[in-house]
PDB file of C-alpha atoms in Angstrom:
ATOM      1  CA  MET A   1       0.000   0.000   0.000  1.00 68.00           C
ATOM      2  CA  SER A   2       1.403   3.426  -0.938  1.00 77.00           C
ATOM      3  CA  PHE A   3       1.701   6.295   1.531  1.00 76.00           C
ATOM      4  CA  PHE A   4      -1.034   8.070  -0.419  1.00 80.00           C
ATOM      5  CA  ASP A   5      -3.357   5.095   0.148  1.00 84.00           C
ATOM      6  CA  VAL A   6      -2.487   5.128   3.862  1.00 82.00           C
ATOM      7  CA  LEU A   7      -3.313   8.842   4.078  1.00 84.00           C
ATOM      8  CA  LYS A   8      -6.740   8.142   2.569  1.00 86.00           C
ATOM      9  CA  THR A   9      -7.506   5.836   5.526  1.00 86.00           C
ATOM     10  CA  VAL A  10      -6.402   8.292   8.237  1.00 86.00           C
ATOM     11  CA  PRO A  11      -9.455   9.908   9.900  1.00 86.00           C
ATOM     12  CA  MET A  12      -7.601  13.228  10.295  1.00 86.00           C
ATOM     13  CA  PHE A  13      -7.360  13.503   6.478  1.00 88.00           C
ATOM     14  CA  SER A  14     -10.921  12.359   5.782  1.00 89.00           C
ATOM     15  CA  GLY A  15     -12.674  14.642   3.308  1.00 92.00           C
ATOM     16  CA  LEU A  16      -9.520  16.019   1.669  1.00 93.00           C
ATOM     17  CA  SER A  17      -9.241  15.898  -2.106  1.00 93.00           C
ATOM     18  CA  ASP A  18      -6.689  13.719  -3.883  1.00 92.00           C
ATOM     19  CA  ARG A  19      -4.758  16.885  -4.763  1.00 93.00           C
ATOM     20  CA  GLU A  20      -4.638  17.977  -1.113  1.00 92.00           C
ATOM     21  CA  LEU A  21      -3.557  14.505  -0.005  1.00 90.00           C
ATOM     22  CA  THR A  22      -0.811  14.536  -2.646  1.00 90.00           C
ATOM     23  CA  VAL A  23       0.475  17.844  -1.238  1.00 89.00           C
ATOM     24  CA  ILE A  24       0.456  16.433   2.317  1.00 87.00           C
ATOM     25  CA  GLU A  25       2.213  13.266   1.132  1.00 85.00           C
ATOM     26  CA  ALA A  26       4.991  15.410  -0.373  1.00 87.00           C
ATOM     27  CA  LEU A  27       5.445  17.304   2.917  1.00 85.00           C
ATOM     28  CA  GLN A  28       5.957  14.200   5.032  1.00 85.00           C
ATOM     29  CA  GLY A  29       9.019  12.157   5.741  1.00 87.00           C
ATOM     30  CA  VAL A  30       9.218   8.524   6.787  1.00 91.00           C
ATOM     31  CA  GLU A  31      10.843   7.655  10.112  1.00 95.00           C
ATOM     32  CA  THR A  32      11.485   4.176  11.474  1.00 96.00           C
ATOM     33  CA  PHE A  33      11.725   3.149  15.114  1.00 97.00           C
ATOM     34  CA  ARG A  34      12.778  -0.141  16.697  1.00 98.00           C
ATOM     35  CA  ARG A  35      10.747  -1.900  19.368  1.00 97.00           C
ATOM     36  CA  ASP A  36      10.987  -0.067  22.739  1.00 97.00           C
ATOM     37  CA  GLU A  37      12.473   3.036  21.109  1.00 97.00           C
ATOM     38  CA  VAL A  38      11.030   6.327  22.372  1.00 96.00           C
ATOM     39  CA  ILE A  39       9.335   8.293  19.600  1.00 96.00           C
ATOM     40  CA  ILE A  40       8.056  11.231  21.628  1.00 94.00           C
ATOM     41  CA  LYS A  41       9.143  12.139  25.136  1.00 93.00           C
ATOM     42  CA  GLN A  42       6.954  13.742  27.797  1.00 92.00           C
ATOM     43  CA  GLU A  43       7.834  17.408  28.430  1.00 91.00           C
ATOM     44  CA  GLU A  44       9.927  17.782  25.247  1.00 92.00           C
ATOM     45  CA  THR A  45       8.813  20.485  22.858  1.00 90.00           C
ATOM     46  CA  GLY A  46       6.837  18.928  20.040  1.00 87.00           C
ATOM     47  CA  ARG A  47       7.819  19.778  16.510  1.00 87.00           C
ATOM     48  CA  SER A  48       5.792  17.290  14.497  1.00 89.00           C
ATOM     49  CA  LEU A  49       2.916  14.883  14.377  1.00 90.00           C
ATOM     50  CA  TYR A  50       3.190  11.266  13.297  1.00 93.00           C
ATOM     51  CA  ILE A  51       0.942   8.854  11.451  1.00 91.00           C
ATOM     52  CA  VAL A  52       1.520   5.162  12.118  1.00 93.00           C
ATOM     53  CA  ILE A  53       2.028   3.254   8.862  1.00 90.00           C
ATOM     54  CA  GLU A  54       3.298   0.014  10.384  1.00 93.00           C
ATOM     55  CA  GLY A  55       3.453  -1.136  13.995  1.00 96.00           C
ATOM     56  CA  ALA A  56       1.917   0.293  17.149  1.00 97.00           C
ATOM     57  CA  VAL A  57       2.888   2.935  19.699  1.00 97.00           C
ATOM     58  CA  SER A  58       2.223   2.839  23.451  1.00 96.00           C
ATOM     59  CA  ILE A  59       1.342   6.175  25.042  1.00 93.00           C
ATOM     60  CA  LYS A  60       2.260   6.471  28.735  1.00 92.00           C
ATOM     61  CA  LYS A  61       2.278   9.413  31.110  1.00 88.00           C
ATOM     62  CA  SER A  62       4.777   9.706  33.949  1.00 86.00           C
ATOM     63  CA  THR A  63       3.507  10.743  37.365  1.00 80.00           C
ATOM     64  CA  PRO A  64       5.498  12.858  39.841  1.00 81.00           C
ATOM     65  CA  GLU A  65       6.162   9.597  41.725  1.00 82.00           C
ATOM     66  CA  ALA A  66       7.808   8.170  38.554  1.00 81.00           C
ATOM     67  CA  HIS A  67       4.955   5.755  37.839  1.00 82.00           C
ATOM     68  CA  LYS A  68       3.913   5.201  34.223  1.00 87.00           C
ATOM     69  CA  ILE A  69       0.208   5.315  33.433  1.00 84.00           C
ATOM     70  CA  ARG A  70      -0.786   3.705  30.141  1.00 87.00           C
ATOM     71  CA  LEU A  71      -3.142   6.035  28.320  1.00 85.00           C
ATOM     72  CA  ALA A  72      -3.521   4.487  24.879  1.00 87.00           C
ATOM     73  CA  GLU A  73      -2.164   2.488  21.994  1.00 93.00           C
ATOM     74  CA  VAL A  74      -1.838   4.256  18.662  1.00 93.00           C
ATOM     75  CA  LEU A  75      -2.332   1.832  15.791  1.00 93.00           C
ATOM     76  CA  ARG A  76      -1.927   1.848  12.015  1.00 90.00           C
ATOM     77  CA  GLY A  77      -3.568   4.878  10.425  1.00 87.00           C
ATOM     78  CA  GLU A  78      -3.794   6.783  13.712  1.00 90.00           C
ATOM     79  CA  VAL A  79      -2.073  10.026  14.636  1.00 90.00           C
ATOM     80  CA  LEU A  80       0.150  10.822  17.611  1.00 90.00           C
ATOM     81  CA  GLY A  81       1.644  14.142  18.632  1.00 89.00           C
ATOM     82  CA  ALA A  82      -1.208  16.103  17.058  1.00 85.00           C
ATOM     83  CA  LEU A  83      -1.337  18.814  19.728  1.00 83.00           C
ATOM     84  CA  SER A  84       2.258  19.760  18.958  1.00 76.00           C
ATOM     85  CA  ALA A  85       1.301  20.369  15.357  1.00 71.00           C
ATOM     86  CA  LEU A  86      -0.936  23.123  16.683  1.00 78.00           C
ATOM     87  CA  ASP A  87       0.918  24.762  19.557  1.00 84.00           C
ATOM     88  CA  ALA A  88       4.540  23.517  19.632  1.00 83.00           C
ATOM     89  CA  GLY A  89       4.004  22.938  23.349  1.00 86.00           C
ATOM     90  CA  PRO A  90       5.529  20.227  25.505  1.00 90.00           C
ATOM     91  CA  ARG A  91       4.535  16.630  24.860  1.00 91.00           C
ATOM     92  CA  LEU A  92       1.966  15.402  27.371  1.00 88.00           C
ATOM     93  CA  ALA A  93       3.183  11.788  27.431  1.00 91.00           C
ATOM     94  CA  ASP A  94       5.800   9.369  26.135  1.00 94.00           C
ATOM     95  CA  GLY A  95       5.216   7.463  22.926  1.00 95.00           C
ATOM     96  CA  THR A  96       7.218   4.239  22.648  1.00 96.00           C
ATOM     97  CA  ALA A  97       7.295   1.743  19.785  1.00 97.00           C
ATOM     98  CA  MET A  98       5.604  -1.492  20.875  1.00 97.00           C
ATOM     99  CA  GLN A  99       7.191  -3.222  17.879  1.00 97.00           C
ATOM    100  CA  ASP A 100       9.268  -2.066  14.932  1.00 97.00           C
ATOM    101  CA  CYS A 101       7.381   0.934  13.522  1.00 96.00           C
ATOM    102  CA  LYS A 102       7.290   3.003  10.389  1.00 94.00           C
ATOM    103  CA  LEU A 103       5.752   6.460  10.768  1.00 95.00           C
ATOM    104  CA  LEU A 104       5.001   9.366   8.496  1.00 91.00           C
ATOM    105  CA  ALA A 105       6.262  12.539  10.156  1.00 92.00           C
ATOM    106  CA  LEU A 106       4.677  15.898   9.380  1.00 90.00           C
ATOM    107  CA  HIS A 107       6.722  18.707  10.867  1.00 90.00           C
ATOM    108  CA  ARG A 108       4.857  21.624  12.398  1.00 88.00           C
ATOM    109  CA  ASP A 109       6.273  24.312  10.079  1.00 90.00           C
ATOM    110  CA  LYS A 110       5.257  22.330   6.977  1.00 90.00           C
ATOM    111  CA  PHE A 111       1.838  21.609   8.457  1.00 86.00           C
ATOM    112  CA  LEU A 112       1.259  25.315   9.182  1.00 88.00           C
ATOM    113  CA  LEU A 113       2.418  26.269   5.679  1.00 90.00           C
ATOM    114  CA  PHE A 114      -0.078  23.790   4.224  1.00 90.00           C
ATOM    115  CA  VAL A 115      -2.851  25.220   6.407  1.00 88.00           C
ATOM    116  CA  GLN A 116      -2.044  28.789   5.278  1.00 92.00           C
ATOM    117  CA  ASN A 117      -1.972  27.832   1.581  1.00 92.00           C
ATOM    118  CA  GLU A 118      -5.045  25.576   1.671  1.00 91.00           C
ATOM    119  CA  PRO A 119      -7.691  27.327   3.822  1.00 91.00           C
ATOM    120  CA  GLN A 120     -10.559  24.993   2.847  1.00 92.00           C
ATOM    121  CA  ALA A 121      -8.440  21.934   3.598  1.00 92.00           C
ATOM    122  CA  ALA A 122      -7.397  23.593   6.858  1.00 89.00           C
ATOM    123  CA  VAL A 123     -11.018  23.757   8.006  1.00 92.00           C
ATOM    124  CA  THR A 124     -11.515  20.072   7.192  1.00 93.00           C
ATOM    125  CA  LEU A 125      -8.282  19.123   8.986  1.00 88.00           C
ATOM    126  CA  MET A 126      -9.170  21.140  12.076  1.00 87.00           C
ATOM    127  CA  VAL A 127     -12.666  19.656  12.311  1.00 91.00           C
ATOM    128  CA  ASN A 128     -11.213  16.145  11.936  1.00 90.00           C
ATOM    129  CA  LEU A 129      -8.460  16.861  14.437  1.00 86.00           C
ATOM    130  CA  LEU A 130     -10.938  18.263  16.954  1.00 87.00           C
ATOM    131  CA  ALA A 131     -13.087  15.147  16.570  1.00 89.00           C
ATOM    132  CA  THR A 132     -10.046  12.927  17.219  1.00 85.00           C
ATOM    133  CA  LEU A 133      -8.952  14.979  20.234  1.00 83.00           C
ATOM    134  CA  SER A 134     -12.508  15.019  21.573  1.00 87.00           C
ATOM    135  CA  GLN A 135     -12.692  11.208  21.403  1.00 87.00           C
ATOM    136  CA  ARG A 136      -9.354  10.922  23.180  1.00 80.00           C
ATOM    137  CA  LEU A 137     -10.442  13.391  25.856  1.00 83.00           C
ATOM    138  CA  ARG A 138     -13.606  11.374  26.476  1.00 88.00           C
ATOM    139  CA  LYS A 139     -11.571   8.163  26.841  1.00 84.00           C
ATOM    140  CA  THR A 140      -9.169   9.898  29.226  1.00 80.00           C
ATOM    141  CA  ASP A 141     -12.092  11.261  31.240  1.00 82.00           C
ATOM    142  CA  GLU A 142     -13.474   7.719  31.534  1.00 85.00           C
ATOM    143  CA  LYS A 143     -10.088   6.477  32.791  1.00 79.00           C
ATOM    144  CA  VAL A 144      -9.882   9.283  35.359  1.00 76.00           C
ATOM    145  CA  HIS A 145     -13.385   8.433  36.558  1.00 78.00           C
ATOM    146  CA  GLU A 146     -12.526   4.723  36.815  1.00 81.00           C
ATOM    147  CA  ASN A 147      -9.358   5.550  38.758  1.00 77.00           C
ATOM    148  CA  GLU A 148     -11.241   7.790  41.194  1.00 78.00           C
ATOM    149  CA  VAL A 149     -13.925   5.149  41.742  1.00 78.00           C
ATOM    150  CA  SER A 150     -11.203   2.558  42.421  1.00 79.00           C
ATOM    151  CA  ARG A 151      -9.456   4.932  44.811  1.00 76.00           C
ATOM    152  CA  VAL A 152     -12.662   5.627  46.728  1.00 76.00           C
ATOM    153  CA  GLN A 153     -13.480   1.911  46.883  1.00 76.00           C
ATOM    154  CA  GLU A 154     -10.004   1.219  48.275  1.00 78.00           C
ATOM    155  CA  TRP A 155     -10.535   3.855  50.984  1.00 74.00           C
ATOM    156  CA  GLU A 156     -13.914   2.358  51.796  1.00 73.00           C
ATOM    157  CA  ARG A 157     -12.253  -1.025  52.412  1.00 74.00           C
ATOM    158  CA  THR A 158      -9.557   0.435  54.683  1.00 74.00           C
ATOM    159  CA  ASP A 159     -11.096   3.535  56.309  1.00 64.00           C
ATOM    160  CA  THR A 160     -13.353   3.325  59.350  1.00 61.00           C
ATOM    161  CA  THR A 161     -14.185   7.038  59.717  1.00 60.00           C
ATOM    162  CA  GLY A 162     -16.761   7.144  56.918  1.00 56.00           C
ATOM    163  CA  ASP A 163     -15.043   9.811  54.840  1.00 57.00           C
ATOM    164  CA  VAL A 164     -12.302   9.576  52.270  1.00 52.00           C
ATOM    165  CA  PRO A 165      -9.462  11.848  53.415  1.00 54.00           C
ATOM    166  CA  ASP A 166      -8.982  15.053  51.454  1.00 54.00           C
ATOM    167  CA  ASP A 167      -5.850  14.663  49.308  1.00 54.00           C
ATOM    168  CA  GLY A 168      -5.553  18.289  48.205  1.00 52.00           C
ATOM    169  CA  ASP A 169      -6.927  18.506  44.686  1.00 49.00           C
ATOM    170  CA  LYS A 170      -8.127  14.896  44.641  1.00 50.00           C
ATOM    171  CA  LEU A 171     -11.747  13.937  45.011  1.00 49.00           C
ATOM    172  CA  CYS A 172     -13.122  13.687  48.565  1.00 50.00           C
ATOM    173  CA  VAL A 173     -16.316  11.662  48.726  1.00 50.00           C
ATOM    174  CA  PRO A 174     -18.203  10.385  51.770  1.00 49.00           C
ATOM    175  CA  ARG A 175     -18.614   6.628  51.928  1.00 50.00           C
ATOM    176  CA  ASN A 176     -22.376   6.977  52.212  1.00 50.00           C
ATOM    177  CA  PRO A 177     -23.398  10.411  50.875  1.00 50.00           C
ATOM    178  CA  VAL A 178     -27.093   9.966  51.747  1.00 48.00           C
ATOM    179  CA  LYS A 179     -26.322   9.032  55.353  1.00 50.00           C
ATOM    180  CA  THR A 180     -23.820  11.912  55.634  1.00 48.00           C
ATOM    181  CA  VAL A 181     -26.351  14.463  54.389  1.00 46.00           C
ATOM    182  CA  ARG A 182     -29.055  13.037  56.669  1.00 47.00           C
ATOM    183  CA  ASP A 183     -26.693  13.213  59.701  1.00 52.00           C
ATOM    184  CA  ARG A 184     -25.741  16.792  58.876  1.00 49.00           C
ATOM    185  CA  LEU A 185     -29.396  17.799  58.563  1.00 51.00           C
ATOM    186  CA  ARG A 186     -30.135  16.342  61.993  1.00 52.00           C
ATOM    187  CA  LEU A 187     -27.328  18.398  63.506  1.00 50.00           C
ATOM    188  CA  SER A 188     -28.717  21.686  62.256  1.00 44.00           C
TER     189      SER A 188
END
């Protein structure tokens, strides 16, 4: 399958004309990574986005305690590093090759030049990119919710006071919110 054919299957490029896809294909370079090789590093300034042609990439975020939280797997035809194509900000997580990978790299300056020269294509790209980022945000929100529920359940198993201790910015939830509200109403 040619790179052009791969681009046609990438949701971010959905709705672009063959001419626009040909221009994007010409702007990209191919980069290869070996299994376990870091492709993007958390906190580094991003200068490009990548499209997986072959292989898969594991996305993990480091915590202040040096734990790694697995956020996602980026598979063939999917994009990683997309936010950096927009703002050149620091990477939010590490991306590591799960197996030997071949990626199309689109550097930020070339991407922005394309967007300036192709305003109609830019609108299509931005709508597609927002849809992709929205889906990822929803999945991340689900993971955060699951983690908080697990954390509260763990406190419920080990705490005898009835309340989950306040951990600063973390969620503080009573074990039995109805009982807690009822008890507070009786006190007033």
